[in-house]
Amino acid sequence: TERVWEATVVPALADSGISYVMVDDYHFLCAGAEREQLNGYHTTEEDGRRIDVYPISEALRYRLPFSPANEAVAYIESLADETGSVGNTPAAIYFDDIEKFGIWPETYDWVYGRGWLKDFIEGVLASQVIRSTHIRDHHRETRTRGVVYLPTVSYSEMGEWTLPAPAARRYSELVHAAQHEGVLERDRPFIRGGIWKNFLTRYPEANWAHKRMLGLSERLASLPEGQVRQDLVELLHESQANDAYWHGLFGGIYLPHLRRAVWHAMIQLERRLDGLQARPPLATADIDLDGREEVFLTSLALQAVMRPDKDAALIELSSYPLAQNFADTLRRYEEHYHEKAKQGAAALKEHGGEGIASAHDVVRFKHEIKPEDLTPDTRTRGLFAESWTDFEQKLPVEYATTFVQGGAVLCMGEAGKTRVAKVYSVRDNLLSVALKTVGNGRLSTRLNIAIPCCDGVAGRYVVNGEVPGGFGQSFTWDALTDLGMEDHYLGGAIRLRSSVPTRIKVQPHHTVSQSEAGFEKIMQAIELTLIWEVDGPFEVNLQLEVAALAR
């Protein structure tokens, strides 16, 4: 992508036959270049492999299509006075997202209905100094401006997005202070935020998917040459679609269908790799680099992964026949722009002059957002996170010890003075979880199950052979031992069984993020809470059965 840069990509690009790429001009400014030098391409290298790099004009990105067409044309004409290198005419370099021309708010009417595009094209064609050309032709007809070495950097907007909310607020304060003092354009390259990879620390869900993808890439690369099929390579490439790993102004990791597409490809790839090189049914490895070894329980149909932190919850539950990770959800995180949702209309910036406001400056609400919708999660959104209530005090069960034995995982935890044991095992398409404790109080466990249809019409609960409603609704059932969850979009179902009658509360789990239409609530998962009254020794055996629906 043009928005981020690491020099380590140069050899891979050069070896792939790519001779030039586009990146934001901010990258060049961070290397100490002056704006007047950024009217053509430069050359860089890494390990002796070279590639040419074009700087995309930030000034043009913010003018097209938001400024009036005549002003945008006049600005481009003003660049003709800049000095090019010997034998080169100055170039105004533009490369940007097509959604700004009709998908972003107000842009369709502005670009097409009110004639911006027509006026802009006619203005360019009528100009005596502007000559439009494809980048391919410009590269063939001109020479490099010289050598450049770009730092590891993300463009300025992403530098803010990739920071945790408190740091992002401080960064924003520095930018606004520099703007108020009139030195922002001069000093912006030296007021830097984070880099793209910080998203992998901001969102553990992205980090887990990223490290799983790298592991599969390594497995694929280790195959004998004759076994590396094109379908395997294509599935790996599909799992690397970067939109699902980060979040900026809109969407990204907050969109379940993007994450699902990545996991869909990874699970298919893993299943095919297992067919070539079988794995043991139980394995441990520190995949996410947190210093603890995750536990993988695997059958031909199902894989459950337990992270041995204080929750000892499942962070992955993948069905190979359905190519679905039922633990693929997202916690509620604090985003720096949530402050705008709290302020409401007061956060609106006034747009002066002609043209339209950029989506960066617009505050809208697609859904009603309440304060509790913005409260960050303090615990995992995986499957099987326990709590203990004693004398109306609810405490999380915190696990400190994990044992792997006999094809199962035993976790020992405490909540105050109450001890809880949890055992995971997998057989065929069945996940079994046993909970044991002794005490007087209330034991509960929370599961967040990612269902592709979310709150759509294709999803429904099944209780005692009847359908009370869909996944977008909230229900409470008492003394239940069997609950079905059917997703006809996926073509699969989960059946939950309990050896002890349980009270079950279900509700949709939502997050709040920005979209082109404004702040919106997105359903990420079904949240199930199972509750038992305990008086003395207690044991319950739970089973999750994952299967395809009959067609």
PDB file of N, CA and C in Angstrom, residues 345-401:
ATOM      1  N   ALA A 345     -22.946  16.884  18.310  1.00  0.00           N
ATOM      2  CA  ALA A 345     -22.920  17.980  17.336  1.00  0.00           C
ATOM      3  C   ALA A 345     -21.835  19.001  17.655  1.00  0.00           C
ATOM      4  N   ALA A 346     -21.435  19.089  18.922  1.00  0.00           N
ATOM      5  CA  ALA A 346     -20.415  20.069  19.305  1.00  0.00           C
ATOM      6  C   ALA A 346     -19.064  19.766  18.673  1.00  0.00           C
ATOM      7  N   ALA A 347     -18.871  18.510  18.213  1.00  0.00           N
ATOM      8  CA  ALA A 347     -17.593  18.129  17.623  1.00  0.00           C
ATOM      9  C   ALA A 347     -17.477  18.522  16.159  1.00  0.00           C
ATOM     10  N   LEU A 348     -18.574  19.008  15.566  1.00  0.00           N
ATOM     11  CA  LEU A 348     -18.557  19.380  14.151  1.00  0.00           C
ATOM     12  C   LEU A 348     -17.620  20.557  13.900  1.00  0.00           C
ATOM     13  N   LYS A 349     -16.797  20.423  12.848  1.00  0.00           N
ATOM     14  CA  LYS A 349     -15.973  21.539  12.420  1.00  0.00           C
ATOM     15  C   LYS A 349     -16.740  22.346  11.376  1.00  0.00           C
ATOM     16  N   GLU A 350     -16.596  23.646  11.452  1.00  0.00           N
ATOM     17  CA  GLU A 350     -17.230  24.469  10.434  1.00  0.00           C
ATOM     18  C   GLU A 350     -16.412  24.393   9.155  1.00  0.00           C
ATOM     19  N   HIS A 351     -17.109  24.236   8.030  1.00  0.00           N
ATOM     20  CA  HIS A 351     -16.435  24.212   6.736  1.00  0.00           C
ATOM     21  C   HIS A 351     -16.649  25.542   6.053  1.00  0.00           C
ATOM     22  N   GLY A 352     -15.567  26.264   5.842  1.00  0.00           N
ATOM     23  CA  GLY A 352     -15.685  27.572   5.227  1.00  0.00           C
ATOM     24  C   GLY A 352     -15.397  27.533   3.740  1.00  0.00           C
ATOM     25  N   GLY A 353     -15.910  28.509   3.008  1.00  0.00           N
ATOM     26  CA  GLY A 353     -15.636  28.608   1.585  1.00  0.00           C
ATOM     27  C   GLY A 353     -16.448  27.632   0.761  1.00  0.00           C
ATOM     28  N   GLU A 354     -16.049  27.532  -0.526  1.00  0.00           N
ATOM     29  CA  GLU A 354     -16.740  26.628  -1.430  1.00  0.00           C
ATOM     30  C   GLU A 354     -16.213  25.209  -1.245  1.00  0.00           C
ATOM     31  N   GLY A 355     -16.788  24.278  -2.035  1.00  0.00           N
ATOM     32  CA  GLY A 355     -16.358  22.894  -1.936  1.00  0.00           C
ATOM     33  C   GLY A 355     -17.135  22.159  -0.866  1.00  0.00           C
ATOM     34  N   ILE A 356     -16.645  20.977  -0.508  1.00  0.00           N
ATOM     35  CA  ILE A 356     -17.290  20.168   0.522  1.00  0.00           C
ATOM     36  C   ILE A 356     -16.257  19.752   1.548  1.00  0.00           C
ATOM     37  N   ALA A 357     -16.747  19.373   2.734  1.00  0.00           N
ATOM     38  CA  ALA A 357     -15.848  18.948   3.810  1.00  0.00           C
ATOM     39  C   ALA A 357     -15.336  17.543   3.543  1.00  0.00           C
ATOM     40  N   SER A 358     -14.114  17.276   3.973  1.00  0.00           N
ATOM     41  CA  SER A 358     -13.561  15.926   3.902  1.00  0.00           C
ATOM     42  C   SER A 358     -14.238  15.051   4.945  1.00  0.00           C
ATOM     43  N   ALA A 359     -14.267  13.736   4.683  1.00  0.00           N
ATOM     44  CA  ALA A 359     -14.851  12.803   5.652  1.00  0.00           C
ATOM     45  C   ALA A 359     -14.091  12.819   6.971  1.00  0.00           C
ATOM     46  N   HIS A 360     -12.846  13.309   6.956  1.00  0.00           N
ATOM     47  CA  HIS A 360     -12.068  13.415   8.190  1.00  0.00           C
ATOM     48  C   HIS A 360     -12.704  14.411   9.166  1.00  0.00           C
ATOM     49  N   ASP A 361     -13.473  15.364   8.631  1.00  0.00           N
ATOM     50  CA  ASP A 361     -13.994  16.454   9.454  1.00  0.00           C
ATOM     51  C   ASP A 361     -15.488  16.358   9.736  1.00  0.00           C
ATOM     52  N   VAL A 362     -16.139  15.306   9.238  1.00  0.00           N
ATOM     53  CA  VAL A 362     -17.595  15.184   9.359  1.00  0.00           C
ATOM     54  C   VAL A 362     -17.962  14.319  10.561  1.00  0.00           C
ATOM     55  N   VAL A 363     -18.960  14.742  11.334  1.00  0.00           N
ATOM     56  CA  VAL A 363     -19.466  13.956  12.464  1.00  0.00           C
ATOM     57  C   VAL A 363     -20.934  13.636  12.202  1.00  0.00           C
ATOM     58  N   ARG A 364     -21.234  12.342  12.045  1.00  0.00           N
ATOM     59  CA  ARG A 364     -22.605  11.890  11.818  1.00  0.00           C
ATOM     60  C   ARG A 364     -22.881  10.695  12.719  1.00  0.00           C
ATOM     61  N   PHE A 365     -24.163  10.364  12.863  1.00  0.00           N
ATOM     62  CA  PHE A 365     -24.557   9.212  13.671  1.00  0.00           C
ATOM     63  C   PHE A 365     -25.514   8.335  12.871  1.00  0.00           C
ATOM     64  N   LYS A 366     -25.048   7.150  12.526  1.00  0.00           N
ATOM     65  CA  LYS A 366     -25.910   6.174  11.858  1.00  0.00           C
ATOM     66  C   LYS A 366     -26.827   5.506  12.870  1.00  0.00           C
ATOM     67  N   HIS A 367     -26.313   5.285  14.090  1.00  0.00           N
ATOM     68  CA  HIS A 367     -27.085   4.688  15.178  1.00  0.00           C
ATOM     69  C   HIS A 367     -26.971   5.567  16.420  1.00  0.00           C
ATOM     70  N   GLU A 368     -27.917   5.419  17.314  1.00  0.00           N
ATOM     71  CA  GLU A 368     -27.821   6.093  18.609  1.00  0.00           C
ATOM     72  C   GLU A 368     -26.696   5.447  19.416  1.00  0.00           C
ATOM     73  N   ILE A 369     -25.812   6.270  19.936  1.00  0.00           N
ATOM     74  CA  ILE A 369     -24.676   5.778  20.710  1.00  0.00           C
ATOM     75  C   ILE A 369     -24.839   6.226  22.156  1.00  0.00           C
ATOM     76  N   LYS A 370     -24.906   5.253  23.071  1.00  0.00           N
ATOM     77  CA  LYS A 370     -25.029   5.542  24.493  1.00  0.00           C
ATOM     78  C   LYS A 370     -23.653   5.441  25.156  1.00  0.00           C
ATOM     79  N   PRO A 371     -23.476   6.079  26.319  1.00  0.00           N
ATOM     80  CA  PRO A 371     -22.171   6.025  26.993  1.00  0.00           C
ATOM     81  C   PRO A 371     -21.674   4.604  27.230  1.00  0.00           C
ATOM     82  N   GLU A 372     -22.586   3.694  27.599  1.00  0.00           N
ATOM     83  CA  GLU A 372     -22.153   2.318  27.869  1.00  0.00           C
ATOM     84  C   GLU A 372     -21.668   1.605  26.609  1.00  0.00           C
ATOM     85  N   ASP A 373     -22.097   2.080  25.442  1.00  0.00           N
ATOM     86  CA  ASP A 373     -21.631   1.474  24.188  1.00  0.00           C
ATOM     87  C   ASP A 373     -20.155   1.748  23.947  1.00  0.00           C
ATOM     88  N   LEU A 374     -19.619   2.774  24.602  1.00  0.00           N
ATOM     89  CA  LEU A 374     -18.234   3.184  24.394  1.00  0.00           C
ATOM     90  C   LEU A 374     -17.304   2.698  25.498  1.00  0.00           C
ATOM     91  N   THR A 375     -17.843   1.948  26.458  1.00  0.00           N
ATOM     92  CA  THR A 375     -17.021   1.468  27.570  1.00  0.00           C
ATOM     93  C   THR A 375     -16.108   0.342  27.094  1.00  0.00           C
ATOM     94  N   PRO A 376     -14.786   0.495  27.205  1.00  0.00           N
ATOM     95  CA  PRO A 376     -13.875  -0.550  26.722  1.00  0.00           C
ATOM     96  C   PRO A 376     -14.004  -1.832  27.538  1.00  0.00           C
ATOM     97  N   ASP A 377     -13.778  -2.954  26.883  1.00  0.00           N
ATOM     98  CA  ASP A 377     -13.766  -4.238  27.577  1.00  0.00           C
ATOM     99  C   ASP A 377     -12.501  -4.369  28.409  1.00  0.00           C
ATOM    100  N   THR A 378     -12.639  -4.985  29.563  1.00  0.00           N
ATOM    101  CA  THR A 378     -11.481  -5.249  30.415  1.00  0.00           C
ATOM    102  C   THR A 378     -11.064  -6.713  30.369  1.00  0.00           C
ATOM    103  N   ARG A 379     -11.922  -7.567  29.787  1.00  0.00           N
ATOM    104  CA  ARG A 379     -11.610  -8.992  29.676  1.00  0.00           C
ATOM    105  C   ARG A 379     -11.699  -9.427  28.219  1.00  0.00           C
ATOM    106  N   THR A 380     -11.166 -10.600  27.969  1.00  0.00           N
ATOM    107  CA  THR A 380     -11.187 -11.149  26.625  1.00  0.00           C
ATOM    108  C   THR A 380     -12.612 -11.351  26.133  1.00  0.00           C
ATOM    109  N   ARG A 381     -12.779 -11.351  24.824  1.00  0.00           N
ATOM    110  CA  ARG A 381     -14.060 -11.681  24.204  1.00  0.00           C
ATOM    111  C   ARG A 381     -13.989 -13.076  23.580  1.00  0.00           C
ATOM    112  N   GLY A 382     -13.185 -13.956  24.147  1.00  0.00           N
ATOM    113  CA  GLY A 382     -13.093 -15.320  23.660  1.00  0.00           C
ATOM    114  C   GLY A 382     -14.207 -16.188  24.203  1.00  0.00           C
ATOM    115  N   LEU A 383     -13.984 -17.486  24.216  1.00  0.00           N
ATOM    116  CA  LEU A 383     -14.972 -18.432  24.716  1.00  0.00           C
ATOM    117  C   LEU A 383     -14.513 -19.001  26.047  1.00  0.00           C
ATOM    118  N   PHE A 384     -15.403 -19.016  27.019  1.00  0.00           N
ATOM    119  CA  PHE A 384     -15.211 -19.606  28.341  1.00  0.00           C
ATOM    120  C   PHE A 384     -14.280 -18.760  29.217  1.00  0.00           C
ATOM    121  N   ALA A 385     -14.815 -17.611  29.622  1.00  0.00           N
ATOM    122  CA  ALA A 385     -14.188 -16.756  30.634  1.00  0.00           C
ATOM    123  C   ALA A 385     -15.122 -16.765  31.841  1.00  0.00           C
ATOM    124  N   GLU A 386     -14.630 -17.270  32.985  1.00  0.00           N
ATOM    125  CA  GLU A 386     -15.502 -17.531  34.131  1.00  0.00           C
ATOM    126  C   GLU A 386     -15.495 -16.390  35.147  1.00  0.00           C
ATOM    127  N   SER A 387     -16.611 -16.333  35.897  1.00  0.00           N
ATOM    128  CA  SER A 387     -16.740 -15.405  37.024  1.00  0.00           C
ATOM    129  C   SER A 387     -17.391 -16.143  38.185  1.00  0.00           C
ATOM    130  N   TRP A 388     -17.150 -15.627  39.399  1.00  0.00           N
ATOM    131  CA  TRP A 388     -17.730 -16.203  40.615  1.00  0.00           C
ATOM    132  C   TRP A 388     -18.366 -15.076  41.416  1.00  0.00           C
ATOM    133  N   THR A 389     -19.629 -15.274  41.803  1.00  0.00           N
ATOM    134  CA  THR A 389     -20.345 -14.280  42.603  1.00  0.00           C
ATOM    135  C   THR A 389     -20.587 -14.843  43.991  1.00  0.00           C
ATOM    136  N   ASP A 390     -20.102 -14.113  45.004  1.00  0.00           N
ATOM    137  CA  ASP A 390     -20.227 -14.549  46.402  1.00  0.00           C
ATOM    138  C   ASP A 390     -20.634 -13.328  47.218  1.00  0.00           C
ATOM    139  N   PHE A 391     -21.788 -13.410  47.879  1.00  0.00           N
ATOM    140  CA  PHE A 391     -22.305 -12.278  48.657  1.00  0.00           C
ATOM    141  C   PHE A 391     -22.420 -11.022  47.776  1.00  0.00           C
ATOM    142  N   GLU A 392     -22.930 -11.237  46.570  1.00  0.00           N
ATOM    143  CA  GLU A 392     -23.187 -10.167  45.596  1.00  0.00           C
ATOM    144  C   GLU A 392     -21.923  -9.505  45.065  1.00  0.00           C
ATOM    145  N   GLN A 393     -20.764 -10.056  45.399  1.00  0.00           N
ATOM    146  CA  GLN A 393     -19.517  -9.532  44.843  1.00  0.00           C
ATOM    147  C   GLN A 393     -19.087 -10.433  43.687  1.00  0.00           C
ATOM    148  N   LYS A 394     -19.042  -9.868  42.492  1.00  0.00           N
ATOM    149  CA  LYS A 394     -18.681 -10.650  41.315  1.00  0.00           C
ATOM    150  C   LYS A 394     -17.198 -10.478  41.023  1.00  0.00           C
ATOM    151  N   LEU A 395     -16.498 -11.610  40.974  1.00  0.00           N
ATOM    152  CA  LEU A 395     -15.062 -11.601  40.739  1.00  0.00           C
ATOM    153  C   LEU A 395     -14.734 -12.443  39.511  1.00  0.00           C
ATOM    154  N   PRO A 396     -13.760 -12.021  38.715  1.00  0.00           N
ATOM    155  CA  PRO A 396     -13.318 -12.884  37.618  1.00  0.00           C
ATOM    156  C   PRO A 396     -12.525 -14.063  38.167  1.00  0.00           C
ATOM    157  N   VAL A 397     -12.712 -15.220  37.590  1.00  0.00           N
ATOM    158  CA  VAL A 397     -11.866 -16.363  37.929  1.00  0.00           C
ATOM    159  C   VAL A 397     -10.550 -16.177  37.185  1.00  0.00           C
ATOM    160  N   GLU A 398      -9.457 -16.109  37.926  1.00  0.00           N
ATOM    161  CA  GLU A 398      -8.147 -15.892  37.325  1.00  0.00           C
ATOM    162  C   GLU A 398      -7.331 -17.171  37.419  1.00  0.00           C
ATOM    163  N   TYR A 399      -6.895 -17.625  36.260  1.00  0.00           N
ATOM    164  CA  TYR A 399      -6.167 -18.895  36.174  1.00  0.00           C
ATOM    165  C   TYR A 399      -4.668 -18.628  36.194  1.00  0.00           C
ATOM    166  N   ALA A 400      -3.970 -19.416  36.995  1.00  0.00           N
ATOM    167  CA  ALA A 400      -2.530 -19.230  37.139  1.00  0.00           C
ATOM    168  C   ALA A 400      -1.731 -20.447  36.710  1.00  0.00           C
ATOM    169  N   THR A 401      -2.386 -21.609  36.628  1.00  0.00           N
ATOM    170  CA  THR A 401      -1.674 -22.850  36.336  1.00  0.00           C
ATOM    171  C   THR A 401      -2.378 -23.611  35.223  1.00  0.00           C
TER     172      THR A 401
END
